[in-house]
Amino acid sequence: MRRENLVAQPDKIKALVHDYAESYEHPEEVVRWYYSSPERLREVESLVLENNVVEWVLSRVKVRDKPTDFDELMGNRQ
């Protein structure tokens, strides 16, 4: 993460908090609740960072289809 400079940008953290809050009756209270505690905000920051890592990996991965029968897949091939 450090080498690739993958960080949780504040705008993405804010967007995720607001996405969570939208499902509640009083979203502004939920946003205040998240921002009132550094621990809660760190949880959201961790999710944003995780999403960034997944996006980075997916942008670089090359997928190759390989036909495989069931026994080989399950490790039952002798």
GROMACS .gro file of N, CA and C in nm, residues 20-52:
model
   99
   20TYR      N    1  -2.389   0.511   0.393
   20TYR     CA    2  -2.443   0.438   0.509
   20TYR      C    3  -2.560   0.514   0.569
   21ALA      N    4  -2.544   0.644   0.584
   21ALA     CA    5  -2.644   0.726   0.652
   21ALA      C    6  -2.776   0.733   0.576
   22GLU      N    7  -2.771   0.719   0.444
   22GLU     CA    8  -2.892   0.731   0.362
   22GLU      C    9  -3.000   0.629   0.400
   23SER      N   10  -2.961   0.517   0.456
   23SER     CA   11  -3.060   0.414   0.487
   23SER      C   12  -3.131   0.438   0.621
   24TYR      N   13  -3.095   0.545   0.690
   24TYR     CA   14  -3.156   0.577   0.819
   24TYR      C   15  -3.257   0.691   0.806
   25GLU      N   16  -3.346   0.698   0.902
   25GLU     CA   17  -3.450   0.800   0.901
   25GLU      C   18  -3.392   0.941   0.913
   26HIS      N   19  -3.287   0.957   0.992
   26HIS     CA   20  -3.223   1.087   1.011
   26HIS      C   21  -3.075   1.076   0.972
   27PRO      N   22  -3.046   1.082   0.843
   27PRO     CA   23  -2.909   1.059   0.797
   27PRO      C   24  -2.808   1.158   0.855
   28GLU      N   25  -2.848   1.280   0.878
   28GLU     CA   26  -2.753   1.379   0.931
   28GLU      C   27  -2.704   1.340   1.071
   29GLU      N   28  -2.790   1.275   1.148
   29GLU     CA   29  -2.750   1.229   1.281
   29GLU      C   30  -2.648   1.115   1.271
   30VAL      N   31  -2.668   1.029   1.173
   30VAL     CA   32  -2.575   0.917   1.153
   30VAL      C   33  -2.438   0.971   1.111
   31VAL      N   34  -2.437   1.069   1.023
   31VAL     CA   35  -2.310   1.130   0.981
   31VAL      C   36  -2.240   1.191   1.101
   32ARG      N   37  -2.312   1.265   1.184
   32ARG     CA   38  -2.253   1.323   1.305
   32ARG      C   39  -2.199   1.215   1.398
   33TRP      N   40  -2.274   1.105   1.410
   33TRP     CA   41  -2.233   0.993   1.495
   33TRP      C   42  -2.098   0.937   1.448
   34TYR      N   43  -2.084   0.915   1.319
   34TYR     CA   44  -1.957   0.864   1.266
   34TYR      C   45  -1.843   0.962   1.291
   35TYR      N   46  -1.867   1.088   1.262
   35TYR     CA   47  -1.761   1.187   1.274
   35TYR      C   48  -1.732   1.228   1.419
   36SER      N   49  -1.815   1.185   1.512
   36SER     CA   50  -1.792   1.220   1.652
   36SER      C   51  -1.694   1.125   1.721
   37SER      N   52  -1.658   1.018   1.653
   37SER     CA   53  -1.568   0.920   1.715
   37SER      C   54  -1.457   0.880   1.617
   38PRO      N   55  -1.332   0.906   1.652
   38PRO     CA   56  -1.222   0.866   1.564
   38PRO      C   57  -1.220   0.715   1.537
   39GLU      N   58  -1.261   0.635   1.635
   39GLU     CA   59  -1.262   0.490   1.615
   39GLU      C   60  -1.362   0.450   1.507
   40ARG      N   61  -1.481   0.508   1.511
   40ARG     CA   62  -1.582   0.477   1.410
   40ARG      C   63  -1.536   0.520   1.272
   41LEU      N   64  -1.476   0.637   1.266
   41LEU     CA   65  -1.429   0.688   1.138
   41LEU      C   66  -1.314   0.603   1.083
   42ARG      N   67  -1.232   0.550   1.171
   42ARG     CA   68  -1.123   0.461   1.127
   42ARG      C   69  -1.178   0.334   1.065
   43GLU      N   70  -1.291   0.285   1.114
   43GLU     CA   71  -1.354   0.166   1.055
   43GLU      C   72  -1.392   0.194   0.910
   44VAL      N   73  -1.450   0.309   0.886
   44VAL     CA   74  -1.489   0.346   0.750
   44VAL      C   75  -1.363   0.367   0.666
   45GLU      N   76  -1.264   0.430   0.723
   45GLU     CA   77  -1.138   0.453   0.652
   45GLU      C   78  -1.076   0.319   0.610
   46SER      N   79  -1.082   0.220   0.697
   46SER     CA   80  -1.029   0.088   0.664
   46SER      C   81  -1.104   0.026   0.546
   47LEU      N   82  -1.234   0.042   0.542
   47LEU     CA   83  -1.312  -0.011   0.430
   47LEU      C   84  -1.277   0.059   0.299
   48VAL      N   85  -1.260   0.189   0.306
   48VAL     CA   86  -1.223   0.265   0.186
   48VAL      C   87  -1.086   0.221   0.137
   49LEU      N   88  -0.994   0.204   0.229
   49LEU     CA   89  -0.860   0.160   0.193
   49LEU      C   90  -0.864   0.020   0.132
   50GLU      N   91  -0.942  -0.068   0.192
   50GLU     CA   92  -0.958  -0.203   0.137
   50GLU      C   93  -1.013  -0.198  -0.005
   51ASN      N   94  -1.113  -0.114  -0.027
   51ASN     CA   95  -1.169  -0.099  -0.162
   51ASN      C   96  -1.064  -0.048  -0.260
   52ASN      N   97  -0.980   0.045  -0.214
   52ASN     CA   98  -0.873   0.096  -0.300
   52ASN      C   99  -0.774  -0.014  -0.338
   0.00000   0.00000   0.00000
